[in-house]
Tab-separated table of C-alpha atoms in Angstrom:
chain	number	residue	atom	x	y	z
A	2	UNK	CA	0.000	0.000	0.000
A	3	UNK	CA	1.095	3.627	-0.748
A	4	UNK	CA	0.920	5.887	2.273
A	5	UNK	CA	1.739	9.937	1.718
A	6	UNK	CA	5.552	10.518	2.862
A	7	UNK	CA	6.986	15.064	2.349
A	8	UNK	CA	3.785	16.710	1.197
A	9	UNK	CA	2.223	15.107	-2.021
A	10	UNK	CA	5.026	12.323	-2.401
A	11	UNK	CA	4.013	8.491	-1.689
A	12	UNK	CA	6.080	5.880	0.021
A	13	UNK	CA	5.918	1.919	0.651
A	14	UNK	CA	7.667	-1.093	0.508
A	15	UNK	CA	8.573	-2.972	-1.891
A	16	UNK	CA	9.646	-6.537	-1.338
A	17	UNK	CA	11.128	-5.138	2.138
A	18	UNK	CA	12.769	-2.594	0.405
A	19	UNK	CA	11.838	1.175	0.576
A	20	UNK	CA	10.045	2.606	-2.333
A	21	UNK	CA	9.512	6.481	-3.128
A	22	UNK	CA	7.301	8.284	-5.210
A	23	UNK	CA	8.269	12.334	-5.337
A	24	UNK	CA	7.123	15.251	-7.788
A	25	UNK	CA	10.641	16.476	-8.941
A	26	UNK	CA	11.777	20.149	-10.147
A	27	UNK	CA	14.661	20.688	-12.347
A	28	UNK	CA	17.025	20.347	-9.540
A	29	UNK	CA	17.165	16.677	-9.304
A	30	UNK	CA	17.693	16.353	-12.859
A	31	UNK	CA	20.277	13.740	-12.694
A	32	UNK	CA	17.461	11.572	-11.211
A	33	UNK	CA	15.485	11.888	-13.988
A	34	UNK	CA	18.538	10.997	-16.406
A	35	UNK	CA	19.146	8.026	-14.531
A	36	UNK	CA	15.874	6.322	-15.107
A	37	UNK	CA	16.294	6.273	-18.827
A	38	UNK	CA	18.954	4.431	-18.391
A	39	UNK	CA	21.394	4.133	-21.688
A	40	UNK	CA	18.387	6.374	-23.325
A	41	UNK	CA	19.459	9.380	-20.887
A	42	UNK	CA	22.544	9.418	-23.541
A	43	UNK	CA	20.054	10.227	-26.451
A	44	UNK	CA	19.235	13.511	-26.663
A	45	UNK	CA	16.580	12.347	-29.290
A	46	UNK	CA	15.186	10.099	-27.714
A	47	UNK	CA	11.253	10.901	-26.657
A	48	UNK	CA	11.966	11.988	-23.332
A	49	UNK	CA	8.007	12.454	-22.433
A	50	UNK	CA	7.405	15.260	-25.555
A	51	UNK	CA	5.406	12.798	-27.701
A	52	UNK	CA	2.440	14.740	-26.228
A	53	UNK	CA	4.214	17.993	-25.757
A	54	UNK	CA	5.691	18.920	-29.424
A	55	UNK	CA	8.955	18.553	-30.976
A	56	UNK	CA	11.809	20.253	-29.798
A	57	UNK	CA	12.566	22.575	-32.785
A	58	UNK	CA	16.705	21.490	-32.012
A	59	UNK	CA	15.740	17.728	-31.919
A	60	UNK	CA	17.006	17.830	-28.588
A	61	UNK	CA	14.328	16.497	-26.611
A	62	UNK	CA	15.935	15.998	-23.648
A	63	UNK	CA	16.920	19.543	-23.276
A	64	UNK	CA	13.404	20.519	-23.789
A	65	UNK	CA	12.215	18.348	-20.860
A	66	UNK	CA	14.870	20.162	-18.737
A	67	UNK	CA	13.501	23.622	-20.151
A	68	UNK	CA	9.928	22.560	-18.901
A	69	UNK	CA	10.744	21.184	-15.866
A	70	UNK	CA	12.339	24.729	-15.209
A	71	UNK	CA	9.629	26.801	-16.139
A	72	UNK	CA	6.565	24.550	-14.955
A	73	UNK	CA	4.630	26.092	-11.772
A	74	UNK	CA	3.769	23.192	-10.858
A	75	UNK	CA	6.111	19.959	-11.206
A	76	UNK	CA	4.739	17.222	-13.851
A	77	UNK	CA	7.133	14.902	-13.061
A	78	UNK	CA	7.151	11.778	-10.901
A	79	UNK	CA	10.312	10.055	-9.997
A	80	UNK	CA	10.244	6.813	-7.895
A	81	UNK	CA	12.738	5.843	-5.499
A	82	UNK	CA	13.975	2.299	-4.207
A	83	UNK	CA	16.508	2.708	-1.596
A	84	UNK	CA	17.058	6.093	-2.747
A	85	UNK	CA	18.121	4.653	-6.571
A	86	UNK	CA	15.857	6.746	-9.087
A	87	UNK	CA	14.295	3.626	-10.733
A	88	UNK	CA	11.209	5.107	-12.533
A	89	UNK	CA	9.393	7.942	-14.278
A	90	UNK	CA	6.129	9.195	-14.904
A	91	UNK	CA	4.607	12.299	-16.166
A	92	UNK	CA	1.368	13.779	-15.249
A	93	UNK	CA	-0.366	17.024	-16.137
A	94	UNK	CA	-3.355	18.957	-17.424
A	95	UNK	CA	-4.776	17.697	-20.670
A	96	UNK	CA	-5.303	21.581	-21.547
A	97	UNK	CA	-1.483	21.419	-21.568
A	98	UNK	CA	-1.065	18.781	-23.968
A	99	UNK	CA	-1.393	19.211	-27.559
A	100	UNK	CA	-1.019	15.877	-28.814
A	101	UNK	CA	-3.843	14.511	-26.900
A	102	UNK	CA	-6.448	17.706	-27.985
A	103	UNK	CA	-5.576	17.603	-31.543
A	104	UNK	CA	-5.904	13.797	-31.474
A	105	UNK	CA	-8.783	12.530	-33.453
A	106	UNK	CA	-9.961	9.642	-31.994
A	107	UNK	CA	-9.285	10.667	-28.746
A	108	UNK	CA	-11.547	13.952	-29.397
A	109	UNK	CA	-14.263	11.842	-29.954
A	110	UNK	CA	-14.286	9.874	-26.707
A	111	UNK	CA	-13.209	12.414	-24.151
A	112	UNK	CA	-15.468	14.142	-22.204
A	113	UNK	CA	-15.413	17.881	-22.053
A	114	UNK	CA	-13.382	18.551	-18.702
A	115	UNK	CA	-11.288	21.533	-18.144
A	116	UNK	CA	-10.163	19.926	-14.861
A	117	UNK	CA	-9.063	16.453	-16.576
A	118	UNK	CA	-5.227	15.836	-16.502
A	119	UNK	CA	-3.549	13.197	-18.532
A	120	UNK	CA	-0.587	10.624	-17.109
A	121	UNK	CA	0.915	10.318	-20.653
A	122	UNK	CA	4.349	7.973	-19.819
A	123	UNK	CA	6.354	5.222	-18.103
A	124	UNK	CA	9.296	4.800	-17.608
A	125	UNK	CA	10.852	2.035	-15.208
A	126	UNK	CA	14.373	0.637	-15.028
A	127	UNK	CA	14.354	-2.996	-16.846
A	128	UNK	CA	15.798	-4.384	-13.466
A	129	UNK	CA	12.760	-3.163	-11.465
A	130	UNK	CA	10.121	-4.252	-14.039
A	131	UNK	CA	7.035	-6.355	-12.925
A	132	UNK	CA	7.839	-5.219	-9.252
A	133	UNK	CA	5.121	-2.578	-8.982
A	134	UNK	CA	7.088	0.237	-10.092
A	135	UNK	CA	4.824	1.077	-12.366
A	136	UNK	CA	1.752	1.025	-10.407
A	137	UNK	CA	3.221	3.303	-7.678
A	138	UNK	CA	3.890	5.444	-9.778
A	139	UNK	CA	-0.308	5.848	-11.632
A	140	UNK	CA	-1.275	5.881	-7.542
A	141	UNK	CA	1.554	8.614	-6.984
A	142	UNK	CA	0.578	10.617	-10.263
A	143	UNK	CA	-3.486	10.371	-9.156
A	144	UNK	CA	-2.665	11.911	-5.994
A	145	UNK	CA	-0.873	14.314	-7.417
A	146	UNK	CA	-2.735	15.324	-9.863
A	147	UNK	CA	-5.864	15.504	-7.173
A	148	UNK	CA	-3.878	17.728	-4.531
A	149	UNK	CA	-3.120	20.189	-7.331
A	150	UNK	CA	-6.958	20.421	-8.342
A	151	UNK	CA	-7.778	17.998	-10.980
A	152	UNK	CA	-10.897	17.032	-11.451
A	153	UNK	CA	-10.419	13.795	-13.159
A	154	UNK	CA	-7.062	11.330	-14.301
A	155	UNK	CA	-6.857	9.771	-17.669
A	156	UNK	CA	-4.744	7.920	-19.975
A	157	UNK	CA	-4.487	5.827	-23.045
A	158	UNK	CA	-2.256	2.589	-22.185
A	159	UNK	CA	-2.233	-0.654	-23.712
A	160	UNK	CA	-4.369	-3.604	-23.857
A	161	UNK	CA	-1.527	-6.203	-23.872
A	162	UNK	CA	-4.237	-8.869	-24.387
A	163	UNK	CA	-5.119	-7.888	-27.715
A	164	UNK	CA	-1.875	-7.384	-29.070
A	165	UNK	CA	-0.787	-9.826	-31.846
A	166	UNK	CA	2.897	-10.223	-30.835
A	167	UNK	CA	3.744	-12.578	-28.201
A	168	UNK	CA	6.715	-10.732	-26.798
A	169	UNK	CA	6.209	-6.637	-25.969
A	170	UNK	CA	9.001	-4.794	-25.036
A	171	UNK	CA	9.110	-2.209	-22.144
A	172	UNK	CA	9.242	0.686	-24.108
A	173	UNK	CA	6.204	-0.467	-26.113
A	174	UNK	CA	4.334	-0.222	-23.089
A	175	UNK	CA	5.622	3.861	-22.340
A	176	UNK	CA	1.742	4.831	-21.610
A	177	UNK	CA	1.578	1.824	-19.205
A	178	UNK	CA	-1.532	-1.065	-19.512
A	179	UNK	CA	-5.033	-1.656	-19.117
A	180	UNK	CA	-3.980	-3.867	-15.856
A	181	UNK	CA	-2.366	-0.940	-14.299
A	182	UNK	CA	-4.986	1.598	-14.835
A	183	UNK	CA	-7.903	-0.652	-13.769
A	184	UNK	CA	-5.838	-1.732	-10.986
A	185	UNK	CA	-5.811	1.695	-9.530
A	186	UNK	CA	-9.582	2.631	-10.049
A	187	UNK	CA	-9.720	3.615	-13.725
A	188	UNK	CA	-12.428	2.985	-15.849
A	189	UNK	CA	-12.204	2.332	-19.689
A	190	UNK	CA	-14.282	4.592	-21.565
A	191	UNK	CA	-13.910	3.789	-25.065
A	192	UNK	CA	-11.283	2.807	-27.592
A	193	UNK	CA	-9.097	4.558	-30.053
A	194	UNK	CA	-7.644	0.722	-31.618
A	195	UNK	CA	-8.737	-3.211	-29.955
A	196	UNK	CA	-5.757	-2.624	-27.990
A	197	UNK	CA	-5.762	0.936	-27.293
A	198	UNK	CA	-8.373	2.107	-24.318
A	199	UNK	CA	-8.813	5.144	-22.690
A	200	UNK	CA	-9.256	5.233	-19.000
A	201	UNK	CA	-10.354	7.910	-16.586
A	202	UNK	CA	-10.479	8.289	-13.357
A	203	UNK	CA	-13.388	10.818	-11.922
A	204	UNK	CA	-11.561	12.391	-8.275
């Protein structure tokens, strides 16, 4: 179970080891780095601006660093085991995302909510995979999302189920599953592709 640990950050265990979920500003940077792993190398990699826009460099990661700078209010998520950055998630108003208002599909299924904010991305180290990572990090990014005055979470992960290939890799998975989000309360509310749902969560 998650319990609140330093304002709107979540802590628990995990496998008798401590895990950490924390909003992060620009000044733990390096944390966010080391959760991409060899990817924190690539500065053109996605680095959470699928949803954003394109860097007009190509440098992506700089332009996460630029937002995390400016933002008011931190979108990030980093989670912590034994004080290793392990995983990252990124939460914020849908109003702030312009790949998910300009998407078709998803225009036609979302309901009209000014308060709705969107956990677009995943990120876990490949060593801490299928250890709940992942899921602390949706519970982390709903309570987040609710102390800062959303009205509503959603997202548009995977259905792994209906996927054809047998074998997914992690990064296939960045917007996280259908297991995850119904796990922590969401609620599918219509489909984009078979294996593409979109889930909210009213708060």
């Amino acid at each position: 179970m998650m319990t609140r640990h330093g304002g709107s950050g979540m802590a628990a265990s995990l496998h008798g080891r401590q895990l950490r979920v924390l909003p992060v500003t620009e000044d733990r940077w390096d944390d966010v780095v080391a959760c991409f792993g060899r990817r924190g190398n690539d500065p053109q990699w996605c680095w959470c601006q699928r949803f954003v826009g394109t860097a007009p460099d190509r440098d992506q990661r700089a332009a996460l660093r630029r937002q995390m700078t400016a933002a008011t209010v931190p979108f990030g998520l980093v989670a912590f085991v034994d004080e290793q950055p392990v995983g990252w998630s990124r939460v914020s108003p849908r109003s702030d995302l312009p790949g998910v208002l300009s998407h078709r599909a998803l225009k036609r299924i979302l309901p009209e909510d000014s308060g709705a904010w969107w956990a677009t991305c995943f990120v876990v180290d490949a060593r801490h995979r299928g250890q709940g990572v992942g899921h602390a990090l949706l519970n982390a990014a709903v309570s987040h999302a609710r102390d800062h005055g959303a009205t509503a979470v959603e997202g548009h992960p995977v259905d792994v189920e209906k996927l054809a290939a047998t074998r997914v890799s992690g990064s296939s998975l960045f917007t996280g599953t259908l297991a995850m989000f119904a796990a922590a309360g969401f609620t599918e509310i219509g489909r984009t592709f078979p294996s593409r749902p979109v889930m909210r969560l009213q708060l």
